[in-house]
Coordinates of C-alpha atoms and ligand atoms in Angstrom, one line a residue:
N29 CA 12.8 -22.5 -19.8
K30 CA 11.6 -23.6 -16.9
I31 CA 11.7 -21.7 -13.8
E32 CA 13.8 -24.8 -11.6
D33 CA 16.5 -24.6 -14.5
D34 CA 17.0 -20.5 -13.6
Y35 CA 16.4 -20.6 -9.7
V36 CA 16.9 -22.2 -6.8
M37 CA 13.9 -21.8 -4.3
G38 CA 14.6 -21.0 -0.7
E39 CA 12.3 -20.3 2.3
A40 CA 8.7 -19.1 2.3
L41 CA 8.6 -14.9 2.4
G42 CA 5.1 -14.5 3.0
K43 CA 1.7 -16.0 2.0
G44 CA -1.4 -14.5 0.8
K45 CA -4.5 -15.4 -0.1
F46 CA -3.9 -16.9 -3.3
G47 CA -0.3 -17.8 -3.6
S48 CA 3.1 -17.8 -1.8
V49 CA 6.1 -16.0 -2.2
F50 CA 9.7 -17.6 -1.5
L51 CA 13.2 -16.6 -2.0
C52 CA 15.1 -17.7 -4.8
R53 CA 18.2 -17.0 -6.2
S54 CA 19.3 -17.0 -9.9
K55 CA 21.7 -19.8 -10.7
V56 CA 23.5 -17.7 -13.6
T57 CA 24.2 -14.3 -11.7
G58 CA 23.5 -15.2 -8.1
V59 CA 21.3 -12.5 -7.3
E60 CA 18.4 -13.1 -4.8
F61 CA 14.6 -12.2 -5.9
A62 CA 11.1 -12.8 -4.8
C63 CA 9.0 -15.5 -6.4
K64 CA 5.7 -15.2 -6.4
T65 CA 3.6 -18.2 -7.0
L66 CA -0.3 -17.8 -8.2
P67 CA -2.1 -20.9 -9.2
K68 CA -3.6 -21.0 -12.9
G69 CA -7.6 -20.2 -13.4
E70 CA -6.9 -16.8 -11.2
E71 CA -7.8 -14.7 -13.8
T72 CA -6.1 -11.6 -12.3
V73 CA -2.9 -12.9 -12.8
H74 CA -2.5 -11.2 -16.4
K75 CA -3.9 -8.2 -15.2
E76 CA -0.9 -8.2 -11.9
V77 CA 1.4 -8.4 -14.4
E78 CA 0.3 -5.9 -17.0
I79 CA -0.2 -3.2 -14.0
M80 CA 3.5 -4.2 -12.8
Q81 CA 4.9 -3.6 -16.0
H82 CA 2.7 -0.3 -16.6
L83 CA 4.4 0.7 -13.6
S84 CA 7.7 -0.2 -14.2
G85 CA 8.9 3.2 -14.1
H86 CA 9.3 4.1 -10.5
P87 CA 11.4 3.1 -7.5
G88 CA 8.8 3.3 -4.8
V89 CA 7.0 0.3 -6.9
V90 CA 8.5 -3.3 -6.3
T91 CA 10.0 -4.6 -9.8
L92 CA 8.4 -7.3 -11.7
H93 CA 11.6 -9.1 -12.9
S94 CA 10.5 -11.8 -15.0
V95 CA 7.7 -14.4 -15.2
Y96 CA 7.5 -18.1 -15.7
E97 CA 4.4 -20.5 -16.5
D98 CA 4.1 -23.9 -15.8
A99 CA 0.9 -26.1 -16.2
E100 CA -0.5 -25.0 -12.6
S101 CA 1.2 -22.1 -11.9
F102 CA 2.5 -18.8 -12.8
H103 CA 5.7 -17.4 -11.1
L104 CA 6.6 -13.5 -10.9
I105 CA 10.2 -12.9 -10.2
M106 CA 10.3 -9.9 -8.2
E107 CA 12.7 -7.5 -7.1
L108 CA 13.4 -8.8 -3.4
C109 CA 12.8 -6.4 -0.7
S110 CA 14.6 -7.9 2.2
G111 CA 13.5 -5.4 4.8
G112 CA 10.3 -7.0 5.4
R113 CA 6.6 -5.8 5.9
L114 CA 5.9 -2.6 7.2
I115 CA 3.4 -3.8 9.1
D116 CA 6.2 -5.9 11.1
E117 CA 8.1 -2.8 12.1
M118 CA 4.9 -1.3 12.9
T119 CA 3.8 -3.8 15.3
K120 CA 7.7 -3.4 17.0
E121 CA 7.7 0.2 16.9
G122 CA 4.3 1.0 18.3
R123 CA 4.0 4.5 17.5
Y124 CA 5.9 6.5 15.0
S125 CA 7.8 9.9 15.7
E126 CA 5.9 12.6 13.4
H127 CA 9.2 12.6 11.9
K128 CA 9.6 9.1 10.7
S129 CA 5.8 9.3 9.9
A130 CA 5.9 12.1 7.3
N131 CA 9.4 10.7 5.7
I132 CA 7.5 7.3 5.3
F133 CA 4.3 9.0 4.2
K134 CA 6.0 11.0 1.7
D135 CA 7.4 8.1 -0.1
L136 CA 4.3 6.6 0.1
M137 CA 2.2 9.3 -1.4
L138 CA 5.4 9.7 -3.9
V139 CA 4.4 6.3 -5.2
I140 CA 0.7 6.6 -5.2
Q141 CA 0.6 9.6 -6.9
Y142 CA 2.6 8.2 -9.6
C143 CA 0.4 5.1 -10.0
H144 CA -2.4 8.0 -9.9
D145 CA -1.0 9.7 -12.7
M146 CA -0.8 6.2 -14.5
G147 CA -4.5 5.9 -14.3
V148 CA -3.7 3.0 -11.8
V149 CA -5.8 2.5 -8.3
H150 CA -4.2 0.2 -6.1
R151 CA -7.1 -0.8 -4.0
D152 CA -5.1 -2.7 -1.5
I153 CA -3.1 0.0 0.4
K154 CA -2.1 -1.5 3.9
P155 CA 1.1 -2.0 5.8
E156 CA 0.8 -5.7 4.7
N157 CA 1.3 -4.7 1.5
I158 CA 4.2 -2.2 1.8
L159 CA 7.3 -3.3 1.8
L160 CA 11.2 -2.4 2.8
T161 CA 14.2 -2.7 1.3
A162 CA 17.5 -3.4 2.9
S163 CA 18.2 0.0 3.2
G164 CA 14.7 0.9 4.7
K165 CA 12.9 2.5 1.5
I166 CA 9.7 1.6 1.1
K167 CA 8.3 -0.1 -1.8
L168 CA 4.4 -0.4 -2.9
A169 CA 3.9 -4.4 -3.7
D170 CA 0.8 -6.5 -4.3
F171 CA -1.0 -5.2 -7.3
G172 CA -3.5 -8.0 -7.8
L173 CA -6.3 -5.9 -6.7
A174 CA -5.2 -2.8 -8.7
M175 CA -7.3 -1.5 -11.7
R176 CA -6.3 0.8 -14.8
I177 CA -9.3 3.3 -15.0
A178 CA -9.5 5.9 -17.6
N179 CA -10.0 9.6 -16.7
G180 CA -13.1 10.1 -15.0
Q181 CA -14.0 6.6 -15.1
S182 CA -15.1 5.2 -11.7
L183 CA -15.1 1.3 -10.3
S184 CA -17.4 -0.2 -8.3
G185 CA -17.5 -3.6 -6.3
L186 CA -16.1 -4.0 -2.7
A187 CA -12.2 -4.8 -2.8
G188 CA -9.6 -4.1 0.0
S189 CA -8.9 -4.8 3.2
P190 CA -11.9 -4.0 5.8
A191 CA -10.3 -1.9 7.9
Y192 CA -8.2 0.2 5.1
V193 CA -11.8 0.4 3.0
A194 CA -12.8 3.9 2.2
P195 CA -16.8 4.8 3.0
E196 CA -17.4 5.3 -0.7
V197 CA -16.2 1.6 -1.7
L198 CA -18.8 0.3 0.5
T199 CA -21.5 2.0 -0.8
G200 CA -21.1 2.7 -4.6
D201 CA -18.7 4.3 -7.2
Y202 CA -15.3 4.9 -6.6
G203 CA -11.5 5.7 -7.9
Q204 CA -8.3 6.7 -7.2
K205 CA -9.5 9.2 -4.1
A206 CA -10.1 5.6 -2.2
D207 CA -6.2 5.0 -2.2
I208 CA -6.0 8.3 -0.4
W209 CA -8.4 7.1 2.5
S210 CA -6.4 3.9 2.7
A211 CA -3.1 5.6 3.1
G212 CA -5.3 7.6 5.5
V213 CA -5.8 5.0 7.9
L214 CA -2.4 3.7 7.6
L215 CA -0.8 7.6 8.4
H216 CA -3.2 7.1 11.6
A217 CA -1.6 4.1 12.5
L218 CA 1.6 5.0 12.2
L219 CA 0.8 8.4 14.0
V220 CA -0.8 6.8 17.5
G221 CA -0.4 3.1 17.0
V222 CA -3.8 2.2 16.5
L223 CA -6.7 1.9 13.6
P224 CA -8.9 4.6 13.5
F225 CA -12.2 2.3 12.7
Q226 CA -12.6 -1.0 14.3
G227 CA -15.9 -3.1 15.3
D228 CA -16.2 -6.3 17.0
S229 CA -17.9 -7.4 13.7
L230 CA -17.8 -6.6 10.3
D231 CA -21.1 -4.4 10.0
A232 CA -19.9 -2.5 13.2
L233 CA -16.6 -2.0 11.4
F234 CA -18.4 -0.7 8.2
E235 CA -20.5 1.1 10.5
A236 CA -17.7 3.0 12.2
I237 CA -15.8 3.7 8.5
K238 CA -19.2 5.2 7.1
S239 CA -20.2 7.5 10.1
M240 CA -17.7 7.5 13.2
Q241 CA -16.0 11.0 13.5
L242 CA -12.1 10.8 14.7
D243 CA -11.3 12.3 18.2
F244 CA -8.9 14.2 18.2
H245 CA -9.4 15.1 21.7
S246 CA -8.8 11.9 23.3
E247 CA -5.2 11.3 25.2
K248 CA -3.4 9.5 22.0
W249 CA -3.7 12.5 20.2
Q250 CA -2.1 15.4 22.8
S251 CA 1.1 15.0 21.6
V252 CA 0.6 15.0 18.5
S253 CA 1.1 18.3 16.1
K254 CA -1.9 20.3 14.9
L255 CA -0.8 20.1 11.8
A256 CA -1.0 16.2 11.3
R257 CA -4.3 16.2 12.4
D258 CA -5.6 18.9 10.1
L259 CA -3.5 17.0 7.1
L260 CA -5.2 13.6 8.4
E261 CA -9.0 15.2 8.4
R262 CA -8.4 16.7 5.3
I263 CA -7.6 12.7 4.0
L264 CA -10.2 10.7 6.0
T265 CA -13.0 13.0 4.7
R266 CA -16.5 11.1 3.5
D267 CA -16.7 13.8 0.5
V268 CA -15.0 12.4 -1.9
A269 CA -14.7 15.8 -3.9
A270 CA -13.6 17.6 -0.7
R271 CA -10.9 14.8 -0.4
I272 CA -7.8 15.9 -0.7
T273 CA -4.9 14.4 -3.5
A274 CA -1.6 12.8 -3.6
E275 CA -0.2 15.7 -4.9
E276 CA -2.1 18.0 -2.5
V277 CA -0.7 15.5 0.5
L278 CA 2.8 16.4 -0.7
S279 CA 2.5 20.1 -0.4
H280 CA 0.5 20.0 3.2
P281 CA 2.6 21.9 5.8
W282 CA 3.1 18.8 7.9
M283 CA 5.0 17.3 5.4
M284 CA 7.0 20.1 4.5
F285 CA 7.7 20.8 8.2
Y286 CA 8.5 16.9 9.1
T287 CA 10.5 15.6 6.1
E288 CA 13.9 16.0 5.6
R289 CA 15.0 18.3 2.6
T290 CA 16.7 16.6 0.2
L291 CA 18.4 19.9 -1.4
Ligands
ADP305 P1 -1.0 -11.5 -1.7 O1 -1.5 -10.8 -2.8 O2 -1.4 -13.1 -1.8 O3 -1.4 -10.6 -0.6 P2 1.4 -10.3 -1.8 O4 2.2 -9.9 -3.2 O5 1.0 -9.2 -1.1 O6 0.1 -11.5 -2.1 O7 2.7 -11.3 -1.0 C1 2.3 -11.7 0.3 C2 3.4 -11.5 1.1 O8 4.5 -12.2 0.7 C3 3.9 -10.1 1.3 O9 2.9 -9.8 2.7 C4 5.2 -10.1 1.7 O10 5.6 -10.6 3.1 C5 5.8 -11.5 0.6 N1 6.4 -10.3 -0.4 C6 5.5 -10.4 -1.6 N2 6.5 -9.8 -2.5 C7 7.9 -9.6 -1.7 C8 8.9 -9.1 -2.1 N3 9.4 -8.7 -3.6 N4 10.0 -9.3 -1.3 C9 9.8 -9.6 -0.1 N5 8.6 -10.4 0.5 C10 7.6 -10.3 -0.5
MG306 MG1 -0.8 -9.0 -0.1
MG307 MG1 -2.8 -9.5 -3.8

């Protein structure tokens, strides 16, 4: 079947580096989806599809419903996240309460932990790639840079978005812990409303990522709990071996104290 036979295309939902994402509706069921169209010749499409299928067992990962292929493109029919992107909510909200930050961060860590347990490094954790459902639940999207790695294997080569990139990604080999760093950059932005590492140029930004110390004495941190600062320090640690894992983040006292108990 051709995609036009099965779906009616709607408005654009977003534009990425390689493709665009459109709202679409199944002609048979009337259900709405998001369709990511990627031009052929992009070798990574197969990997993106394969990894999404591999990760389909978790509610925090955007579900891949089906894939269409035509002469020019691949079309990925995905679960629709009608709540939009976390980045847009963050821009509106400014800074989040610790309670709200912790609940978002817990859901993010649960899905990152799942990816890591499944042998996947996402490599592009940032709020542009975290989507929201109609009810406000987070969904991790965009597995275009994701890689499967065997136990103990490491990756090399610069990947990701400059402000979120881990220091070890800039200098050499890296693995799952690079995602933890990127999530830490996001946590910083949730808690205080600004990114931790900035620079007037890419070089200045990378220099900050490699060496700048966080200043918890500054004004913006005064209203943030000591527990939150402790967690962030354990995440934004340049010593990769000392940096905590997703599992350890989930059992950190800040998480325990500020997230909702579900029992
Ligand atoms: P890229 O690899 O080009 O960055 P993404 O997969 O991140 O592509 O998608 C680009 C944008 O399209 C997202 O930031 C988001 O705004 C929108 N988008 C992607 N997937 C969905 C989805 N399942 N539901 C709603 N919007 C989506
Ligand atoms: Mg993206
Ligand atoms: Mg991508």
